């Protein structure tokens, strides 16, 4: 529980093969010296893993990912390209899939980094399910953006001072 680790792995008969991986303690080299366990660090780790994976296969120039971070729902397969995007499936293992958990930050980072991972936004922070049957659910992208930028951590640190 000291860091966040993301990997792109595929299975073979001889064992699993890791294509790309990133850990949140590597963020120190990118100017983030502390805070490697929160939602923002998970997002940055997912983004780093996605870019490494695409670079390994030579797809980093074709699939740039999201240029501007705004928290909106994003799917790389919706963009017009002559080649299909690199598709991954999320495997959370034994972790519980609670709403707003940092694993969803890693997923959002990987998706924004250019990987095609089938998902919905109902587990992201800022999603409000429909209160009654027949109503539409709401997704507040601004609340998700604030979580990615770590404003909740900033507010907590200011409260402590």
PDB file of N, CA and C in Angstrom, residues 45-143:
ATOM      1  N   UNK A  45       0.583   7.528 -13.047  1.00  0.00           N
ATOM      2  CA  UNK A  45       1.197   6.219 -13.264  1.00  0.00           C
ATOM      3  C   UNK A  45       0.537   5.507 -14.436  1.00  0.00           C
ATOM      4  N   UNK A  46      -0.790   5.568 -14.526  1.00  0.00           N
ATOM      5  CA  UNK A  46      -1.495   4.978 -15.665  1.00  0.00           C
ATOM      6  C   UNK A  46      -1.111   5.640 -16.977  1.00  0.00           C
ATOM      7  N   UNK A  47      -0.960   6.963 -16.948  1.00  0.00           N
ATOM      8  CA  UNK A  47      -0.539   7.715 -18.131  1.00  0.00           C
ATOM      9  C   UNK A  47       0.867   7.311 -18.562  1.00  0.00           C
ATOM     10  N   UNK A  48       1.766   7.168 -17.605  1.00  0.00           N
ATOM     11  CA  UNK A  48       3.145   6.765 -17.898  1.00  0.00           C
ATOM     12  C   UNK A  48       3.201   5.364 -18.485  1.00  0.00           C
ATOM     13  N   UNK A  49       2.427   4.447 -17.935  1.00  0.00           N
ATOM     14  CA  UNK A  49       2.396   3.073 -18.438  1.00  0.00           C
ATOM     15  C   UNK A  49       1.844   3.020 -19.867  1.00  0.00           C
ATOM     16  N   UNK A  50       0.806   3.787 -20.131  1.00  0.00           N
ATOM     17  CA  UNK A  50       0.211   3.813 -21.471  1.00  0.00           C
ATOM     18  C   UNK A  50       1.203   4.327 -22.503  1.00  0.00           C
ATOM     19  N   UNK A  51       1.893   5.404 -22.188  1.00  0.00           N
ATOM     20  CA  UNK A  51       2.863   5.961 -23.141  1.00  0.00           C
ATOM     21  C   UNK A  51       4.026   5.001 -23.372  1.00  0.00           C
ATOM     22  N   UNK A  52       4.473   4.302 -22.325  1.00  0.00           N
ATOM     23  CA  UNK A  52       5.551   3.316 -22.488  1.00  0.00           C
ATOM     24  C   UNK A  52       5.110   2.150 -23.360  1.00  0.00           C
ATOM     25  N   UNK A  53       3.880   1.695 -23.164  1.00  0.00           N
ATOM     26  CA  UNK A  53       3.363   0.581 -23.951  1.00  0.00           C
ATOM     27  C   UNK A  53       3.254   0.954 -25.430  1.00  0.00           C
ATOM     28  N   UNK A  54       2.695   2.110 -25.701  1.00  0.00           N
ATOM     29  CA  UNK A  54       2.549   2.544 -27.094  1.00  0.00           C
ATOM     30  C   UNK A  54       3.899   2.796 -27.749  1.00  0.00           C
ATOM     31  N   UNK A  55       4.853   3.296 -26.985  1.00  0.00           N
ATOM     32  CA  UNK A  55       6.191   3.538 -27.530  1.00  0.00           C
ATOM     33  C   UNK A  55       6.882   2.232 -27.891  1.00  0.00           C
ATOM     34  N   UNK A  56       6.674   1.203 -27.086  1.00  0.00           N
ATOM     35  CA  UNK A  56       7.293  -0.101 -27.329  1.00  0.00           C
ATOM     36  C   UNK A  56       6.828  -0.707 -28.652  1.00  0.00           C
ATOM     37  N   UNK A  57       5.566  -0.472 -29.000  1.00  0.00           N
ATOM     38  CA  UNK A  57       5.020  -1.009 -30.246  1.00  0.00           C
ATOM     39  C   UNK A  57       5.073  -0.009 -31.400  1.00  0.00           C
ATOM     40  N   UNK A  58       5.659   1.155 -31.175  1.00  0.00           N
ATOM     41  CA  UNK A  58       5.771   2.166 -32.225  1.00  0.00           C
ATOM     42  C   UNK A  58       4.467   2.865 -32.545  1.00  0.00           C
ATOM     43  N   UNK A  59       3.541   2.881 -31.610  1.00  0.00           N
ATOM     44  CA  UNK A  59       2.240   3.503 -31.828  1.00  0.00           C
ATOM     45  C   UNK A  59       2.105   4.857 -31.145  1.00  0.00           C
ATOM     46  N   UNK A  60       3.178   5.319 -30.527  1.00  0.00           N
ATOM     47  CA  UNK A  60       3.090   6.563 -29.754  1.00  0.00           C
ATOM     48  C   UNK A  60       2.853   7.784 -30.624  1.00  0.00           C
ATOM     49  N   UNK A  61       3.264   7.749 -31.882  1.00  0.00           N
ATOM     50  CA  UNK A  61       3.015   8.885 -32.778  1.00  0.00           C
ATOM     51  C   UNK A  61       1.603   8.843 -33.368  1.00  0.00           C
ATOM     52  N   UNK A  62       1.042   7.645 -33.569  1.00  0.00           N
ATOM     53  CA  UNK A  62      -0.291   7.515 -34.151  1.00  0.00           C
ATOM     54  C   UNK A  62      -1.391   7.798 -33.136  1.00  0.00           C
ATOM     55  N   UNK A  63      -1.172   7.357 -31.901  1.00  0.00           N
ATOM     56  CA  UNK A  63      -2.175   7.526 -30.849  1.00  0.00           C
ATOM     57  C   UNK A  63      -1.592   8.414 -29.762  1.00  0.00           C
ATOM     58  N   UNK A  64      -1.880   9.695 -29.871  1.00  0.00           N
ATOM     59  CA  UNK A  64      -1.338  10.683 -28.936  1.00  0.00           C
ATOM     60  C   UNK A  64      -2.068  10.666 -27.604  1.00  0.00           C
ATOM     61  N   UNK A  65      -3.310  10.195 -27.593  1.00  0.00           N
ATOM     62  CA  UNK A  65      -4.102  10.260 -26.382  1.00  0.00           C
ATOM     63  C   UNK A  65      -4.770  11.615 -26.268  1.00  0.00           C
ATOM     64  N   UNK A  66      -5.179  11.939 -25.085  1.00  0.00           N
ATOM     65  CA  UNK A  66      -5.881  13.192 -24.847  1.00  0.00           C
ATOM     66  C   UNK A  66      -4.877  14.312 -24.680  1.00  0.00           C
ATOM     67  N   UNK A  67      -5.069  15.384 -25.434  1.00  0.00           N
ATOM     68  CA  UNK A  67      -4.146  16.515 -25.403  1.00  0.00           C
ATOM     69  C   UNK A  67      -4.345  17.389 -24.168  1.00  0.00           C
ATOM     70  N   UNK A  68      -5.601  17.608 -23.787  1.00  0.00           N
ATOM     71  CA  UNK A  68      -5.908  18.510 -22.673  1.00  0.00           C
ATOM     72  C   UNK A  68      -6.727  17.760 -21.637  1.00  0.00           C
ATOM     73  N   UNK A  69      -6.312  17.831 -20.408  1.00  0.00           N
ATOM     74  CA  UNK A  69      -7.006  17.135 -19.330  1.00  0.00           C
ATOM     75  C   UNK A  69      -8.192  17.955 -18.851  1.00  0.00           C
ATOM     76  N   UNK A  70      -9.400  17.401 -19.021  1.00  0.00           N
ATOM     77  CA  UNK A  70     -10.587  18.106 -18.561  1.00  0.00           C
ATOM     78  C   UNK A  70     -11.537  17.199 -17.785  1.00  0.00           C
ATOM     79  N   UNK A  71     -11.193  15.932 -17.595  1.00  0.00           N
ATOM     80  CA  UNK A  71     -12.022  15.022 -16.831  1.00  0.00           C
ATOM     81  C   UNK A  71     -13.175  14.420 -17.608  1.00  0.00           C
ATOM     82  N   UNK A  72     -13.380  14.864 -18.834  1.00  0.00           N
ATOM     83  CA  UNK A  72     -14.479  14.334 -19.650  1.00  0.00           C
ATOM     84  C   UNK A  72     -14.198  12.883 -20.031  1.00  0.00           C
ATOM     85  N   UNK A  73     -15.287  12.168 -20.332  1.00  0.00           N
ATOM     86  CA  UNK A  73     -15.153  10.786 -20.771  1.00  0.00           C
ATOM     87  C   UNK A  73     -14.453  10.768 -22.134  1.00  0.00           C
ATOM     88  N   UNK A  74     -13.510   9.845 -22.295  1.00  0.00           N
ATOM     89  CA  UNK A  74     -12.690   9.816 -23.503  1.00  0.00           C
ATOM     90  C   UNK A  74     -12.502   8.378 -23.946  1.00  0.00           C
ATOM     91  N   UNK A  75     -12.664   8.145 -25.234  1.00  0.00           N
ATOM     92  CA  UNK A  75     -12.431   6.825 -25.822  1.00  0.00           C
ATOM     93  C   UNK A  75     -11.588   7.022 -27.076  1.00  0.00           C
ATOM     94  N   UNK A  76     -10.418   6.421 -27.108  1.00  0.00           N
ATOM     95  CA  UNK A  76      -9.482   6.586 -28.235  1.00  0.00           C
ATOM     96  C   UNK A  76     -10.063   5.984 -29.517  1.00  0.00           C
ATOM     97  N   UNK A  77     -10.920   4.975 -29.391  1.00  0.00           N
ATOM     98  CA  UNK A  77     -11.460   4.326 -30.597  1.00  0.00           C
ATOM     99  C   UNK A  77     -12.438   5.214 -31.345  1.00  0.00           C
ATOM    100  N   UNK A  78     -12.903   6.299 -30.714  1.00  0.00           N
ATOM    101  CA  UNK A  78     -13.806   7.233 -31.391  1.00  0.00           C
ATOM    102  C   UNK A  78     -13.073   8.139 -32.372  1.00  0.00           C
ATOM    103  N   UNK A  79     -11.764   8.257 -32.233  1.00  0.00           N
ATOM    104  CA  UNK A  79     -10.990   9.109 -33.139  1.00  0.00           C
ATOM    105  C   UNK A  79     -10.773   8.406 -34.471  1.00  0.00           C
ATOM    106  N   UNK A  80     -10.624   9.203 -35.525  1.00  0.00           N
ATOM    107  CA  UNK A  80     -10.430   8.659 -36.863  1.00  0.00           C
ATOM    108  C   UNK A  80      -8.960   8.312 -37.080  1.00  0.00           C
ATOM    109  N   UNK A  81      -8.670   7.027 -37.220  1.00  0.00           N
ATOM    110  CA  UNK A  81      -7.323   6.539 -37.530  1.00  0.00           C
ATOM    111  C   UNK A  81      -7.442   5.390 -38.508  1.00  0.00           C
ATOM    112  N   UNK A  82      -6.397   5.197 -39.297  1.00  0.00           N
ATOM    113  CA  UNK A  82      -6.405   4.084 -40.243  1.00  0.00           C
ATOM    114  C   UNK A  82      -6.092   2.765 -39.548  1.00  0.00           C
ATOM    115  N   UNK A  83      -5.572   2.834 -38.330  1.00  0.00           N
ATOM    116  CA  UNK A  83      -5.202   1.645 -37.567  1.00  0.00           C
ATOM    117  C   UNK A  83      -6.029   1.591 -36.291  1.00  0.00           C
ATOM    118  N   UNK A  84      -6.367   0.388 -35.865  1.00  0.00           N
ATOM    119  CA  UNK A  84      -7.111   0.249 -34.616  1.00  0.00           C
ATOM    120  C   UNK A  84      -6.184   0.517 -33.432  1.00  0.00           C
ATOM    121  N   UNK A  85      -6.713   1.077 -32.354  1.00  0.00           N
ATOM    122  CA  UNK A  85      -5.865   1.362 -31.185  1.00  0.00           C
ATOM    123  C   UNK A  85      -5.492   0.096 -30.430  1.00  0.00           C
ATOM    124  N   UNK A  86      -4.474   0.182 -29.613  1.00  0.00           N
ATOM    125  CA  UNK A  86      -4.006  -0.938 -28.787  1.00  0.00           C
ATOM    126  C   UNK A  86      -5.040  -1.173 -27.690  1.00  0.00           C
ATOM    127  N   UNK A  87      -5.604  -2.382 -27.658  1.00  0.00           N
ATOM    128  CA  UNK A  87      -6.690  -2.675 -26.734  1.00  0.00           C
ATOM    129  C   UNK A  87      -6.181  -3.451 -25.527  1.00  0.00           C
ATOM    130  N   UNK A  88      -6.605  -3.043 -24.355  1.00  0.00           N
ATOM    131  CA  UNK A  88      -6.273  -3.713 -23.097  1.00  0.00           C
ATOM    132  C   UNK A  88      -7.566  -3.973 -22.330  1.00  0.00           C
ATOM    133  N   UNK A  89      -7.513  -4.940 -21.439  1.00  0.00           N
ATOM    134  CA  UNK A  89      -8.634  -5.239 -20.557  1.00  0.00           C
ATOM    135  C   UNK A  89      -8.177  -5.011 -19.127  1.00  0.00           C
ATOM    136  N   UNK A  90      -8.965  -4.299 -18.350  1.00  0.00           N
ATOM    137  CA  UNK A  90      -8.619  -4.008 -16.961  1.00  0.00           C
ATOM    138  C   UNK A  90      -8.821  -5.254 -16.105  1.00  0.00           C
ATOM    139  N   UNK A  91      -7.792  -5.634 -15.362  1.00  0.00           N
ATOM    140  CA  UNK A  91      -7.868  -6.731 -14.399  1.00  0.00           C
ATOM    141  C   UNK A  91      -7.439  -6.168 -13.054  1.00  0.00           C
ATOM    142  N   UNK A  92      -8.361  -6.072 -12.127  1.00  0.00           N
ATOM    143  CA  UNK A  92      -8.051  -5.487 -10.826  1.00  0.00           C
ATOM    144  C   UNK A  92      -7.654  -6.543  -9.807  1.00  0.00           C
ATOM    145  N   UNK A  93      -7.695  -7.800 -10.181  1.00  0.00           N
ATOM    146  CA  UNK A  93      -7.300  -8.861  -9.262  1.00  0.00           C
ATOM    147  C   UNK A  93      -8.297  -9.005  -8.128  1.00  0.00           C
ATOM    148  N   UNK A  94      -7.799  -9.023  -6.901  1.00  0.00           N
ATOM    149  CA  UNK A  94      -8.644  -9.223  -5.726  1.00  0.00           C
ATOM    150  C   UNK A  94      -9.160  -7.924  -5.120  1.00  0.00           C
ATOM    151  N   UNK A  95      -8.815  -6.795  -5.720  1.00  0.00           N
ATOM    152  CA  UNK A  95      -9.240  -5.491  -5.200  1.00  0.00           C
ATOM    153  C   UNK A  95     -10.742  -5.309  -5.338  1.00  0.00           C
ATOM    154  N   UNK A  96     -11.329  -4.632  -4.363  1.00  0.00           N
ATOM    155  CA  UNK A  96     -12.742  -4.269  -4.466  1.00  0.00           C
ATOM    156  C   UNK A  96     -12.864  -3.060  -5.379  1.00  0.00           C
ATOM    157  N   UNK A  97     -13.886  -3.053  -6.186  1.00  0.00           N
ATOM    158  CA  UNK A  97     -14.062  -1.962  -7.148  1.00  0.00           C
ATOM    159  C   UNK A  97     -15.017  -0.919  -6.581  1.00  0.00           C
ATOM    160  N   UNK A  98     -14.543  -0.174  -5.609  1.00  0.00           N
ATOM    161  CA  UNK A  98     -15.337   0.883  -4.984  1.00  0.00           C
ATOM    162  C   UNK A  98     -15.334   2.124  -5.874  1.00  0.00           C
ATOM    163  N   UNK A  99     -16.411   2.876  -5.805  1.00  0.00           N
ATOM    164  CA  UNK A  99     -16.515   4.120  -6.562  1.00  0.00           C
ATOM    165  C   UNK A  99     -15.464   5.105  -6.054  1.00  0.00           C
ATOM    166  N   UNK A 100     -14.707   5.709  -6.955  1.00  0.00           N
ATOM    167  CA  UNK A 100     -13.713   6.710  -6.601  1.00  0.00           C
ATOM    168  C   UNK A 100     -12.383   6.155  -6.144  1.00  0.00           C
ATOM    169  N   UNK A 101     -12.207   4.840  -6.197  1.00  0.00           N
ATOM    170  CA  UNK A 101     -10.929   4.244  -5.786  1.00  0.00           C
ATOM    171  C   UNK A 101      -9.825   4.677  -6.740  1.00  0.00           C
ATOM    172  N   UNK A 102      -8.585   4.657  -6.269  1.00  0.00           N
ATOM    173  CA  UNK A 102      -7.488   5.152  -7.095  1.00  0.00           C
ATOM    174  C   UNK A 102      -7.194   4.262  -8.295  1.00  0.00           C
ATOM    175  N   UNK A 103      -7.706   3.017  -8.305  1.00  0.00           N
ATOM    176  CA  UNK A 103      -7.519   2.170  -9.489  1.00  0.00           C
ATOM    177  C   UNK A 103      -8.220   2.786 -10.706  1.00  0.00           C
ATOM    178  N   UNK A 104      -9.306   3.520 -10.442  1.00  0.00           N
ATOM    179  CA  UNK A 104     -10.003   4.183 -11.540  1.00  0.00           C
ATOM    180  C   UNK A 104      -9.195   5.375 -12.043  1.00  0.00           C
ATOM    181  N   UNK A 105      -8.380   5.952 -11.188  1.00  0.00           N
ATOM    182  CA  UNK A 105      -7.455   7.002 -11.620  1.00  0.00           C
ATOM    183  C   UNK A 105      -6.407   6.448 -12.561  1.00  0.00           C
ATOM    184  N   UNK A 106      -5.900   5.253 -12.241  1.00  0.00           N
ATOM    185  CA  UNK A 106      -4.926   4.608 -13.124  1.00  0.00           C
ATOM    186  C   UNK A 106      -5.561   4.248 -14.462  1.00  0.00           C
ATOM    187  N   UNK A 107      -6.815   3.791 -14.425  1.00  0.00           N
ATOM    188  CA  UNK A 107      -7.541   3.482 -15.659  1.00  0.00           C
ATOM    189  C   UNK A 107      -7.717   4.742 -16.498  1.00  0.00           C
ATOM    190  N   UNK A 108      -8.136   5.829 -15.869  1.00  0.00           N
ATOM    191  CA  UNK A 108      -8.350   7.088 -16.603  1.00  0.00           C
ATOM    192  C   UNK A 108      -7.043   7.593 -17.193  1.00  0.00           C
ATOM    193  N   UNK A 109      -5.935   7.449 -16.446  1.00  0.00           N
ATOM    194  CA  UNK A 109      -4.631   7.851 -16.967  1.00  0.00           C
ATOM    195  C   UNK A 109      -4.217   7.036 -18.176  1.00  0.00           C
ATOM    196  N   UNK A 110      -4.459   5.721 -18.115  1.00  0.00           N
ATOM    197  CA  UNK A 110      -4.106   4.857 -19.244  1.00  0.00           C
ATOM    198  C   UNK A 110      -4.961   5.162 -20.472  1.00  0.00           C
ATOM    199  N   UNK A 111      -6.235   5.434 -20.250  1.00  0.00           N
ATOM    200  CA  UNK A 111      -7.133   5.773 -21.365  1.00  0.00           C
ATOM    201  C   UNK A 111      -6.735   7.115 -21.972  1.00  0.00           C
ATOM    202  N   UNK A 112      -6.467   8.106 -21.111  1.00  0.00           N
ATOM    203  CA  UNK A 112      -6.047   9.413 -21.614  1.00  0.00           C
ATOM    204  C   UNK A 112      -4.677   9.343 -22.277  1.00  0.00           C
ATOM    205  N   UNK A 113      -3.889   8.335 -21.930  1.00  0.00           N
ATOM    206  CA  UNK A 113      -2.575   8.146 -22.539  1.00  0.00           C
ATOM    207  C   UNK A 113      -2.626   7.526 -23.919  1.00  0.00           C
ATOM    208  N   UNK A 114      -3.771   7.009 -24.338  1.00  0.00           N
ATOM    209  CA  UNK A 114      -3.912   6.487 -25.693  1.00  0.00           C
ATOM    210  C   UNK A 114      -4.244   5.012 -25.790  1.00  0.00           C
ATOM    211  N   UNK A 115      -4.440   4.313 -24.684  1.00  0.00           N
ATOM    212  CA  UNK A 115      -4.826   2.900 -24.743  1.00  0.00           C
ATOM    213  C   UNK A 115      -6.345   2.792 -24.852  1.00  0.00           C
ATOM    214  N   UNK A 116      -6.791   1.749 -25.560  1.00  0.00           N
ATOM    215  CA  UNK A 116      -8.228   1.487 -25.684  1.00  0.00           C
ATOM    216  C   UNK A 116      -8.591   0.467 -24.607  1.00  0.00           C
ATOM    217  N   UNK A 117      -9.231   0.944 -23.542  1.00  0.00           N
ATOM    218  CA  UNK A 117      -9.677   0.078 -22.456  1.00  0.00           C
ATOM    219  C   UNK A 117     -11.180   0.280 -22.325  1.00  0.00           C
ATOM    220  N   UNK A 118     -11.979  -0.738 -22.644  1.00  0.00           N
ATOM    221  CA  UNK A 118     -13.431  -0.575 -22.537  1.00  0.00           C
ATOM    222  C   UNK A 118     -13.824  -0.264 -21.087  1.00  0.00           C
ATOM    223  N   UNK A 119     -14.588   0.795 -20.891  1.00  0.00           N
ATOM    224  CA  UNK A 119     -14.993   1.214 -19.551  1.00  0.00           C
ATOM    225  C   UNK A 119     -16.197   2.145 -19.639  1.00  0.00           C
ATOM    226  N   UNK A 120     -16.794   2.392 -18.492  1.00  0.00           N
ATOM    227  CA  UNK A 120     -17.818   3.421 -18.374  1.00  0.00           C
ATOM    228  C   UNK A 120     -17.375   4.351 -17.253  1.00  0.00           C
ATOM    229  N   UNK A 121     -18.008   5.478 -17.155  1.00  0.00           N
ATOM    230  CA  UNK A 121     -17.590   6.469 -16.166  1.00  0.00           C
ATOM    231  C   UNK A 121     -18.345   6.334 -14.849  1.00  0.00           C
ATOM    232  N   UNK A 122     -19.086   5.257 -14.643  1.00  0.00           N
ATOM    233  CA  UNK A 122     -19.905   5.170 -13.438  1.00  0.00           C
ATOM    234  C   UNK A 122     -19.111   4.912 -12.161  1.00  0.00           C
ATOM    235  N   UNK A 123     -17.836   4.561 -12.246  1.00  0.00           N
ATOM    236  CA  UNK A 123     -17.008   4.395 -11.053  1.00  0.00           C
ATOM    237  C   UNK A 123     -16.064   5.562 -10.817  1.00  0.00           C
ATOM    238  N   UNK A 124     -16.080   6.533 -11.705  1.00  0.00           N
ATOM    239  CA  UNK A 124     -15.222   7.702 -11.544  1.00  0.00           C
ATOM    240  C   UNK A 124     -15.806   8.656 -10.501  1.00  0.00           C
ATOM    241  N   UNK A 125     -14.942   9.425  -9.814  1.00  0.00           N
ATOM    242  CA  UNK A 125     -15.464  10.468  -8.930  1.00  0.00           C
ATOM    243  C   UNK A 125     -16.266  11.481  -9.748  1.00  0.00           C
ATOM    244  N   UNK A 126     -17.366  11.930  -9.211  1.00  0.00           N
ATOM    245  CA  UNK A 126     -18.205  12.892  -9.913  1.00  0.00           C
ATOM    246  C   UNK A 126     -19.404  12.258 -10.590  1.00  0.00           C
ATOM    247  N   UNK A 127     -19.516  10.924 -10.538  1.00  0.00           N
ATOM    248  CA  UNK A 127     -20.663  10.252 -11.152  1.00  0.00           C
ATOM    249  C   UNK A 127     -21.772  10.119 -10.115  1.00  0.00           C
ATOM    250  N   UNK A 128     -22.976  10.519 -10.509  1.00  0.00           N
ATOM    251  CA  UNK A 128     -24.143  10.387  -9.636  1.00  0.00           C
ATOM    252  C   UNK A 128     -25.159   9.502 -10.351  1.00  0.00           C
ATOM    253  N   UNK A 129     -25.476   8.337  -9.777  1.00  0.00           N
ATOM    254  CA  UNK A 129     -26.461   7.464 -10.432  1.00  0.00           C
ATOM    255  C   UNK A 129     -27.858   8.075 -10.382  1.00  0.00           C
ATOM    256  N   UNK A 130     -28.720   7.595 -11.228  1.00  0.00           N
ATOM    257  CA  UNK A 130     -30.096   8.087 -11.276  1.00  0.00           C
ATOM    258  C   UNK A 130     -30.802   7.743  -9.970  1.00  0.00           C
ATOM    259  N   UNK A 131     -31.534   8.716  -9.427  1.00  0.00           N
ATOM    260  CA  UNK A 131     -32.230   8.492  -8.158  1.00  0.00           C
ATOM    261  C   UNK A 131     -33.479   7.642  -8.343  1.00  0.00           C
ATOM    262  N   UNK A 132     -34.145   7.818  -9.460  1.00  0.00           N
ATOM    263  CA  UNK A 132     -35.348   7.043  -9.744  1.00  0.00           C
ATOM    264  C   UNK A 132     -35.200   6.355 -11.091  1.00  0.00           C
ATOM    265  N   UNK A 133     -35.944   5.288 -11.243  1.00  0.00           N
ATOM    266  CA  UNK A 133     -35.918   4.561 -12.501  1.00  0.00           C
ATOM    267  C   UNK A 133     -36.464   5.446 -13.612  1.00  0.00           C
ATOM    268  N   UNK A 134     -35.778   5.484 -14.721  1.00  0.00           N
ATOM    269  CA  UNK A 134     -36.203   6.306 -15.840  1.00  0.00           C
ATOM    270  C   UNK A 134     -35.454   7.626 -15.936  1.00  0.00           C
ATOM    271  N   UNK A 135     -34.864   8.079 -14.844  1.00  0.00           N
ATOM    272  CA  UNK A 135     -34.067   9.298 -14.885  1.00  0.00           C
ATOM    273  C   UNK A 135     -32.679   8.987 -15.425  1.00  0.00           C
ATOM    274  N   UNK A 136     -32.004  10.040 -15.856  1.00  0.00           N
ATOM    275  CA  UNK A 136     -30.644   9.855 -16.352  1.00  0.00           C
ATOM    276  C   UNK A 136     -29.644  10.122 -15.245  1.00  0.00           C
ATOM    277  N   UNK A 137     -28.559   9.359 -15.274  1.00  0.00           N
ATOM    278  CA  UNK A 137     -27.485   9.583 -14.307  1.00  0.00           C
ATOM    279  C   UNK A 137     -26.642  10.765 -14.765  1.00  0.00           C
ATOM    280  N   UNK A 138     -25.895  11.357 -13.829  1.00  0.00           N
ATOM    281  CA  UNK A 138     -25.090  12.539 -14.131  1.00  0.00           C
ATOM    282  C   UNK A 138     -23.617  12.239 -13.911  1.00  0.00           C
ATOM    283  N   UNK A 139     -22.788  12.800 -14.759  1.00  0.00           N
ATOM    284  CA  UNK A 139     -21.338  12.695 -14.595  1.00  0.00           C
ATOM    285  C   UNK A 139     -20.763  14.102 -14.558  1.00  0.00           C
ATOM    286  N   UNK A 140     -20.181  14.462 -13.422  1.00  0.00           N
ATOM    287  CA  UNK A 140     -19.595  15.785 -13.234  1.00  0.00           C
ATOM    288  C   UNK A 140     -18.106  15.699 -13.558  1.00  0.00           C
ATOM    289  N   UNK A 141     -17.728  16.077 -14.765  1.00  0.00           N
ATOM    290  CA  UNK A 141     -16.341  15.991 -15.208  1.00  0.00           C
ATOM    291  C   UNK A 141     -15.437  16.941 -14.434  1.00  0.00           C
ATOM    292  N   UNK A 142     -15.991  18.045 -13.983  1.00  0.00           N
ATOM    293  CA  UNK A 142     -15.193  19.017 -13.227  1.00  0.00           C
ATOM    294  C   UNK A 142     -14.755  18.437 -11.873  1.00  0.00           C
ATOM    295  N   UNK A 143     -15.630  17.677 -11.220  1.00  0.00           N
ATOM    296  CA  UNK A 143     -15.269  17.031  -9.955  1.00  0.00           C
ATOM    297  C   UNK A 143     -14.175  15.993 -10.176  1.00  0.00           C
TER     298      UNK A 143
END
